[in-house]
PDB file of C-alpha atoms in Angstrom:
ATOM      1  CA  MET A   1      -4.284  13.869 -23.056  1.00  0.00           C
ATOM      2  CA  ALA A   2      -2.560  11.936 -25.873  1.00  0.00           C
ATOM      3  CA  ARG A   3      -2.418  15.079 -28.016  1.00  0.00           C
ATOM      4  CA  TRP A   4      -0.346  16.225 -24.780  1.00  0.00           C
ATOM      5  CA  ARG A   5       1.821  12.782 -24.823  1.00  0.00           C
ATOM      6  CA  THR A   6       2.647  13.049 -28.339  1.00  0.00           C
ATOM      7  CA  ARG A   7       3.902  17.181 -27.960  1.00  0.00           C
ATOM      8  CA  VAL A   8       6.050  16.856 -24.843  1.00  0.00           C
ATOM      9  CA  ASP A   9       8.491  19.435 -27.224  1.00  0.00           C
ATOM     10  CA  ASP A  10       5.591  21.814 -26.327  1.00  0.00           C
ATOM     11  CA  LEU A  11       5.894  21.593 -22.434  1.00  0.00           C
ATOM     12  CA  LEU A  12       9.755  21.910 -22.826  1.00  0.00           C
ATOM     13  CA  TYR A  13      11.263  24.564 -21.108  1.00  0.00           C
ATOM     14  CA  ASP A  14      13.506  27.006 -23.738  1.00  0.00           C
ATOM     15  CA  GLY A  15      17.179  25.296 -23.316  1.00  0.00           C
ATOM     16  CA  GLU A  16      15.057  21.779 -21.631  1.00  0.00           C
ATOM     17  CA  ASP A  17      16.018  18.653 -23.863  1.00  0.00           C
ATOM     18  CA  VAL A  18      14.333  15.117 -23.911  1.00  0.00           C
ATOM     19  CA  GLU A  19      16.782  12.633 -22.462  1.00  0.00           C
ATOM     20  CA  THR A  20      14.825   9.378 -21.610  1.00  0.00           C
ATOM     21  CA  ASP A  21      10.862   8.524 -22.691  1.00  0.00           C
ATOM     22  CA  VAL A  22       9.393   5.591 -21.382  1.00  0.00           C
ATOM     23  CA  GLU A  23       6.031   3.946 -21.906  1.00  0.00           C
ATOM     24  CA  VAL A  24       4.959   2.735 -18.170  1.00  0.00           C
ATOM     25  CA  GLY A  25       1.349   1.506 -18.485  1.00  0.00           C
ATOM     26  CA  GLU A  26      -1.363   3.840 -19.966  1.00  0.00           C
ATOM     27  CA  GLY A  27       0.950   6.757 -18.959  1.00  0.00           C
ATOM     28  CA  ALA A  28       5.085   7.851 -19.446  1.00  0.00           C
ATOM     29  CA  VAL A  29       7.402   9.313 -17.700  1.00  0.00           C
ATOM     30  CA  VAL A  30       9.952  11.604 -19.754  1.00  0.00           C
ATOM     31  CA  VAL A  31      13.024  12.420 -18.114  1.00  0.00           C
ATOM     32  CA  THR A  32      14.633  16.240 -19.860  1.00  0.00           C
ATOM     33  CA  SER A  33      17.784  17.453 -19.061  1.00  0.00           C
ATOM     34  CA  HIS A  34      15.871  19.909 -15.952  1.00  0.00           C
ATOM     35  CA  ARG A  35      12.481  18.029 -15.243  1.00  0.00           C
ATOM     36  CA  VAL A  36      10.813  14.642 -14.844  1.00  0.00           C
ATOM     37  CA  LEU A  37       7.520  14.448 -16.578  1.00  0.00           C
ATOM     38  CA  ALA A  38       4.888  12.329 -15.961  1.00  0.00           C
ATOM     39  CA  PHE A  39       1.781  11.456 -17.677  1.00  0.00           C
ATOM     40  CA  THR A  40      -0.994   9.484 -15.362  1.00  0.00           C
ATOM     41  CA  PRO A  41      -3.740   9.287 -17.417  1.00  0.00           C
ATOM     42  CA  GLU A  42      -5.012   6.298 -15.209  1.00  0.00           C
ATOM     43  CA  SER A  43      -4.777   7.833 -11.500  1.00  0.00           C
ATOM     44  CA  ASP A  44      -7.244   9.925  -9.822  1.00  0.00           C
ATOM     45  CA  GLY A  45      -5.578  13.045  -9.969  1.00  0.00           C
ATOM     46  CA  ALA A  46      -4.023  15.520 -12.554  1.00  0.00           C
ATOM     47  CA  ASN A  47      -3.117  13.592 -15.609  1.00  0.00           C
ATOM     48  CA  TYR A  48       0.189  15.527 -15.590  1.00  0.00           C
ATOM     49  CA  ASP A  49       2.366  15.976 -13.586  1.00  0.00           C
ATOM     50  CA  TYR A  50       6.516  17.142 -13.404  1.00  0.00           C
ATOM     51  CA  VAL A  51       8.733  17.430 -10.857  1.00  0.00           C
ATOM     52  CA  ASP A  52      12.383  19.306 -11.225  1.00  0.00           C
ATOM     53  CA  ARG A  53      15.541  16.631 -11.445  1.00  0.00           C
ATOM     54  CA  PRO A  54      17.066  17.692  -7.914  1.00  0.00           C
ATOM     55  CA  ASN A  55      14.347  16.608  -6.014  1.00  0.00           C
ATOM     56  CA  VAL A  56      13.779  13.380  -7.285  1.00  0.00           C
ATOM     57  CA  THR A  57      15.588  10.854  -4.860  1.00  0.00           C
ATOM     58  CA  GLY A  58      15.203   7.760  -6.837  1.00  0.00           C
ATOM     59  CA  VAL A  59      12.497   5.513  -8.931  1.00  0.00           C
ATOM     60  CA  GLU A  60      11.119   2.384  -7.685  1.00  0.00           C
ATOM     61  CA  ARG A  61       8.734  -0.450  -8.769  1.00  0.00           C
ATOM     62  CA  THR A  62       6.106  -1.421  -5.582  1.00  0.00           C
ATOM     63  CA  ASN A  63       2.599  -3.676  -5.217  1.00  0.00           C
ATOM     64  CA  ARG A  64       0.311  -1.569  -2.929  1.00  0.00           C
ATOM     65  CA  GLY A  65      -3.122  -2.080  -1.695  1.00  0.00           C
ATOM     66  CA  THR A  66      -5.871  -0.544   0.250  1.00  0.00           C
ATOM     67  CA  ILE A  67      -4.061  -0.813   4.204  1.00  0.00           C
ATOM     68  CA  ALA A  68      -7.425  -0.639   5.212  1.00  0.00           C
ATOM     69  CA  TYR A  69      -8.763  -3.818   4.070  1.00  0.00           C
ATOM     70  CA  LEU A  70      -6.202  -5.452   5.880  1.00  0.00           C
ATOM     71  CA  PHE A  71      -5.964  -3.939   8.406  1.00  0.00           C
ATOM     72  CA  HIS A  72      -9.903  -5.101   9.345  1.00  0.00           C
ATOM     73  CA  ALA A  73      -9.103  -8.342   8.139  1.00  0.00           C
ATOM     74  CA  VAL A  74      -6.143  -9.014  10.795  1.00  0.00           C
ATOM     75  CA  LYS A  75      -8.947  -7.748  12.900  1.00  0.00           C
ATOM     76  CA  ALA A  76     -11.238  -9.711  12.459  1.00  0.00           C
ATOM     77  CA  LEU A  77      -9.010 -13.309  12.030  1.00  0.00           C
ATOM     78  CA  LEU A  78      -7.577 -12.478  15.817  1.00  0.00           C
ATOM     79  CA  VAL A  79     -10.905 -11.554  17.295  1.00  0.00           C
ATOM     80  CA  GLY A  80     -12.350 -14.875  15.190  1.00  0.00           C
ATOM     81  CA  GLY A  81      -9.951 -16.891  16.738  1.00  0.00           C
ATOM     82  CA  VAL A  82     -10.196 -15.923  20.344  1.00  0.00           C
ATOM     83  CA  LEU A  83     -13.863 -16.477  19.997  1.00  0.00           C
ATOM     84  CA  LEU A  84     -13.652 -19.547  18.215  1.00  0.00           C
ATOM     85  CA  ALA A  85     -10.872 -21.072  20.602  1.00  0.00           C
ATOM     86  CA  ALA A  86     -13.152 -20.018  23.757  1.00  0.00           C
ATOM     87  CA  GLY A  87     -16.150 -21.761  22.423  1.00  0.00           C
ATOM     88  CA  GLN A  88     -14.245 -25.144  22.091  1.00  0.00           C
ATOM     89  CA  LEU A  89     -12.947 -25.085  25.167  1.00  0.00           C
ATOM     90  CA  VAL A  90     -15.149 -23.352  27.771  1.00  0.00           C
ATOM     91  CA  SER A  91     -18.630 -25.598  28.151  1.00  0.00           C
ATOM     92  CA  LEU A  92     -20.768 -23.940  30.253  1.00  0.00           C
ATOM     93  CA  ASP A  93     -24.072 -25.638  29.684  1.00  0.00           C
ATOM     94  CA  GLY A  94     -22.367 -28.423  31.847  1.00  0.00           C
ATOM     95  CA  MET A  95     -22.463 -25.790  35.540  1.00  0.00           C
ATOM     96  CA  VAL A  96     -26.187 -24.546  34.982  1.00  0.00           C
ATOM     97  CA  ASP A  97     -27.336 -27.930  33.404  1.00  0.00           C
ATOM     98  CA  GLY A  98     -30.497 -29.107  35.963  1.00  0.00           C
ATOM     99  CA  ILE A  99     -30.726 -25.462  37.412  1.00  0.00           C
ATOM    100  CA  GLU A 100     -34.616 -24.782  37.079  1.00  0.00           C
ATOM    101  CA  LEU A 101     -36.087 -21.771  38.749  1.00  0.00           C
ATOM    102  CA  SER A 102     -39.666 -22.284  39.552  1.00  0.00           C
ATOM    103  CA  THR A 103     -41.625 -19.119  38.753  1.00  0.00           C
ATOM    104  CA  ALA A 104     -44.756 -20.452  39.976  1.00  0.00           C
ATOM    105  CA  GLY A 105     -43.501 -20.919  43.912  1.00  0.00           C
ATOM    106  CA  GLY A 106     -42.229 -17.264  43.687  1.00  0.00           C
ATOM    107  CA  ALA A 107     -45.156 -15.910  42.049  1.00  0.00           C
ATOM    108  CA  GLY A 108     -46.676 -15.094  45.808  1.00  0.00           C
ATOM    109  CA  MET A 109     -44.137 -13.769  47.012  1.00  0.00           C
ATOM    110  CA  GLY A 110     -44.222 -11.372  43.373  1.00  0.00           C
ATOM    111  CA  LEU A 111     -40.592 -12.910  42.006  1.00  0.00           C
ATOM    112  CA  GLY A 112     -41.861 -14.567  39.370  1.00  0.00           C
ATOM    113  CA  GLY A 113     -41.404 -12.061  36.516  1.00  0.00           C
ATOM    114  CA  PHE A 114     -37.516 -11.571  38.476  1.00  0.00           C
ATOM    115  CA  LEU A 115     -37.547 -15.538  38.383  1.00  0.00           C
ATOM    116  CA  SER A 116     -38.553 -15.754  34.904  1.00  0.00           C
ATOM    117  CA  VAL A 117     -36.046 -13.252  33.362  1.00  0.00           C
ATOM    118  CA  MET A 118     -33.139 -15.094  35.312  1.00  0.00           C
ATOM    119  CA  GLN A 119     -34.152 -18.332  34.201  1.00  0.00           C
ATOM    120  CA  ASN A 120     -33.572 -16.967  30.911  1.00  0.00           C
ATOM    121  CA  LEU A 121     -30.052 -15.688  31.434  1.00  0.00           C
ATOM    122  CA  LEU A 122     -29.211 -19.155  32.973  1.00  0.00           C
ATOM    123  CA  ASN A 123     -30.811 -20.909  29.271  1.00  0.00           C
ATOM    124  CA  LEU A 124     -28.637 -18.236  27.250  1.00  0.00           C
ATOM    125  CA  LEU A 125     -25.217 -18.878  29.755  1.00  0.00           C
ATOM    126  CA  ALA A 126     -26.014 -22.943  28.566  1.00  0.00           C
ATOM    127  CA  MET A 127     -25.568 -21.228  24.910  1.00  0.00           C
ATOM    128  CA  LEU A 128     -23.006 -18.697  25.459  1.00  0.00           C
ATOM    129  CA  ASP A 129     -20.324 -21.255  24.005  1.00  0.00           C
ATOM    130  CA  GLU A 130     -22.029 -22.369  20.829  1.00  0.00           C
ATOM    131  CA  ILE A 131     -22.706 -18.481  20.629  1.00  0.00           C
ATOM    132  CA  MET A 132     -19.459 -17.634  20.582  1.00  0.00           C
ATOM    133  CA  THR A 133     -18.322 -20.530  17.906  1.00  0.00           C
ATOM    134  CA  LEU A 134     -20.520 -18.884  15.557  1.00  0.00           C
ATOM    135  CA  ALA A 135     -19.390 -15.442  16.195  1.00  0.00           C
ATOM    136  CA  GLY A 136     -15.794 -16.597  16.009  1.00  0.00           C
ATOM    137  CA  ALA A 137     -16.550 -18.625  12.701  1.00  0.00           C
ATOM    138  CA  GLY A 138     -18.334 -15.442  11.338  1.00  0.00           C
ATOM    139  CA  ALA A 139     -15.534 -12.987  12.218  1.00  0.00           C
ATOM    140  CA  LEU A 140     -13.284 -15.377  10.660  1.00  0.00           C
ATOM    141  CA  LEU A 141     -15.255 -15.350   7.662  1.00  0.00           C
ATOM    142  CA  LEU A 142     -15.228 -11.921   7.409  1.00  0.00           C
ATOM    143  CA  GLY A 143     -11.438 -11.489   8.491  1.00  0.00           C
ATOM    144  CA  ALA A 144     -10.968 -13.819   4.953  1.00  0.00           C
ATOM    145  CA  LEU A 145     -14.019 -11.373   2.854  1.00  0.00           C
ATOM    146  CA  SER A 146     -11.486  -8.544   3.742  1.00  0.00           C
ATOM    147  CA  LEU A 147      -8.243 -10.456   2.979  1.00  0.00           C
ATOM    148  CA  GLY A 148      -9.474 -11.535  -0.546  1.00  0.00           C
ATOM    149  CA  ALA A 149     -10.468  -7.312  -0.727  1.00  0.00           C
ATOM    150  CA  TYR A 150      -7.142  -6.438  -0.018  1.00  0.00           C
ATOM    151  CA  ALA A 151      -6.149  -8.879  -2.502  1.00  0.00           C
ATOM    152  CA  LEU A 152      -8.012  -7.385  -5.554  1.00  0.00           C
ATOM    153  CA  SER A 153      -6.681  -4.021  -4.416  1.00  0.00           C
ATOM    154  CA  ARG A 154      -3.321  -4.699  -4.738  1.00  0.00           C
ATOM    155  CA  GLU A 155      -1.888  -3.111  -7.792  1.00  0.00           C
ATOM    156  CA  THR A 156       1.898  -2.653  -9.320  1.00  0.00           C
ATOM    157  CA  LEU A 157       2.986   0.816  -9.128  1.00  0.00           C
ATOM    158  CA  LEU A 158       5.967   2.972 -10.504  1.00  0.00           C
ATOM    159  CA  VAL A 159       6.601   5.128  -7.800  1.00  0.00           C
ATOM    160  CA  VAL A 160       9.166   8.817  -8.512  1.00  0.00           C
ATOM    161  CA  GLU A 161      10.519   9.467  -5.157  1.00  0.00           C
ATOM    162  CA  VAL A 162      10.198  13.001  -4.671  1.00  0.00           C
ATOM    163  CA  ALA A 163      12.055  15.219  -1.613  1.00  0.00           C
ATOM    164  CA  GLY A 164       9.794  17.221   0.256  1.00  0.00           C
ATOM    165  CA  ASP A 165       6.562  16.520  -1.562  1.00  0.00           C
ATOM    166  CA  ASP A 166       3.984  13.659  -2.418  1.00  0.00           C
ATOM    167  CA  ASP A 167       5.738  11.018  -4.461  1.00  0.00           C
ATOM    168  CA  VAL A 168       4.184  10.176  -7.988  1.00  0.00           C
ATOM    169  CA  GLU A 169       2.789   7.182  -8.733  1.00  0.00           C
ATOM    170  CA  LEU A 170       2.112   5.608 -12.374  1.00  0.00           C
ATOM    171  CA  PRO A 171       0.095   2.543 -12.683  1.00  0.00           C
ATOM    172  CA  ALA A 172       2.344  -0.180 -14.588  1.00  0.00           C
ATOM    173  CA  GLY A 173       2.072  -3.733 -16.017  1.00  0.00           C
ATOM    174  CA  GLU A 174       2.755  -6.813 -14.212  1.00  0.00           C
ATOM    175  CA  ASP A 175       5.363  -8.128 -16.828  1.00  0.00           C
ATOM    176  CA  GLY A 176       8.648  -8.274 -15.776  1.00  0.00           C
ATOM    177  CA  GLU A 177       9.732  -5.794 -18.171  1.00  0.00           C
ATOM    178  CA  ASP A 178       8.657  -3.038 -15.631  1.00  0.00           C
ATOM    179  CA  ASP A 179      11.704  -4.056 -13.395  1.00  0.00           C
ATOM    180  CA  SER A 180      13.887  -2.701 -16.580  1.00  0.00           C
ATOM    181  CA  VAL A 181      11.953   0.182 -16.796  1.00  0.00           C
ATOM    182  CA  ALA A 182      12.512   1.204 -13.423  1.00  0.00           C
ATOM    183  CA  GLY A 183      16.146   0.749 -13.667  1.00  0.00           C
ATOM    184  CA  ARG A 184      16.042   2.721 -16.552  1.00  0.00           C
ATOM    185  CA  LEU A 185      14.611   5.634 -15.310  1.00  0.00           C
ATOM    186  CA  GLU A 186      16.497   4.960 -12.217  1.00  0.00           C
ATOM    187  CA  LYS A 187      19.639   5.774 -14.220  1.00  0.00           C
ATOM    188  CA  ALA A 188      18.400   8.514 -16.072  1.00  0.00           C
ATOM    189  CA  VAL A 189      17.190  10.504 -13.233  1.00  0.00           C
ATOM    190  CA  ARG A 190      20.040   9.738 -10.890  1.00  0.00           C
ATOM    191  CA  PRO A 191      22.915   9.704 -13.400  1.00  0.00           C
ATOM    192  CA  ASP A 192      26.256   8.176 -12.087  1.00  0.00           C
ATOM    193  CA  ASP A 193      28.506  11.332 -11.726  1.00  0.00           C
ATOM    194  CA  GLY A 194      31.314   8.611 -11.653  1.00  0.00           C
ATOM    195  CA  SER A 195      33.272  10.074  -8.396  1.00  0.00           C
ATOM    196  CA  GLU A 196      34.821   6.817  -7.697  1.00  0.00           C
ATOM    197  CA  ASP A 197      35.982   6.676 -11.238  1.00  0.00           C
ATOM    198  CA  GLY A 198      37.353  10.254 -11.190  1.00  0.00           C
ATOM    199  CA  ASP A 199      38.865   9.656  -8.182  1.00  0.00           C
ATOM    200  CA  GLU A 200      40.822   6.659  -9.354  1.00  0.00           C
ATOM    201  CA  ALA A 201      41.599   8.334 -12.343  1.00  0.00           C
ATOM    202  CA  ARG A 202      42.720  11.942 -10.434  1.00  0.00           C
ATOM    203  CA  ASP A 203      45.047   9.365  -8.031  1.00  0.00           C
ATOM    204  CA  SER A 204      46.283   7.536 -11.249  1.00  0.00           C
ATOM    205  CA  ASN A 205      47.335  10.567 -12.772  1.00  0.00           C
ATOM    206  CA  ARG A 206      48.306  12.367  -9.896  1.00  0.00           C
ATOM    207  CA  GLU A 207      52.313  13.288  -9.034  1.00  0.00           C
ATOM    208  CA  PRO A 208      53.329  11.828  -6.247  1.00  0.00           C
ATOM    209  CA  ASP A 209      54.383  13.883  -3.512  1.00  0.00           C
ATOM    210  CA  PRO A 210      57.755  14.135  -2.613  1.00  0.00           C
ATOM    211  CA  LEU A 211      57.473  14.933   0.553  1.00  0.00           C
ATOM    212  CA  ALA A 212      55.578  11.724   1.268  1.00  0.00           C
TER     213      ALA A 212
END
């Protein structure tokens, strides 16, 4: 990869010239008269890609993370908050306090097993608020861990936006210099055609219309 990075001229078409060459992290972006060449050794895909200049719609610097972590974090925090609030506000042990189902009396009628199951359900119901509180705390902890994973997955990217195709992304550094890099590439791939200045110049040099 490093060999090709230093031999950009070997990748050029006949009549194609290099206009701008910018280092971006471990990679680089080379703007030529015809194309935008991207060297992306740290990406999961190809080490090299290119886009024809007319298809490049812009260059920006952005931060991005694994969105699945954020989705799971929000869901876990919402569920945890609801369960924790319900566990604190709802007290079910008072509703079943003092209720004791005698299995001895129902044994003669063959209801001993049924009454035993019902008593266990009542005991579980009395503990439901505590169970919801513990489950809510666990969900909040899981949400916090997911947020941490999302924060760790975030990285700064320099994105070459491509019309009608996937954008080209390069991992960029965290220093503020990358903002100027994005600006330089933006100007290089989308040069100002001077249409406004040209229109003003043409208006100033235009002969007055005698019929106006």
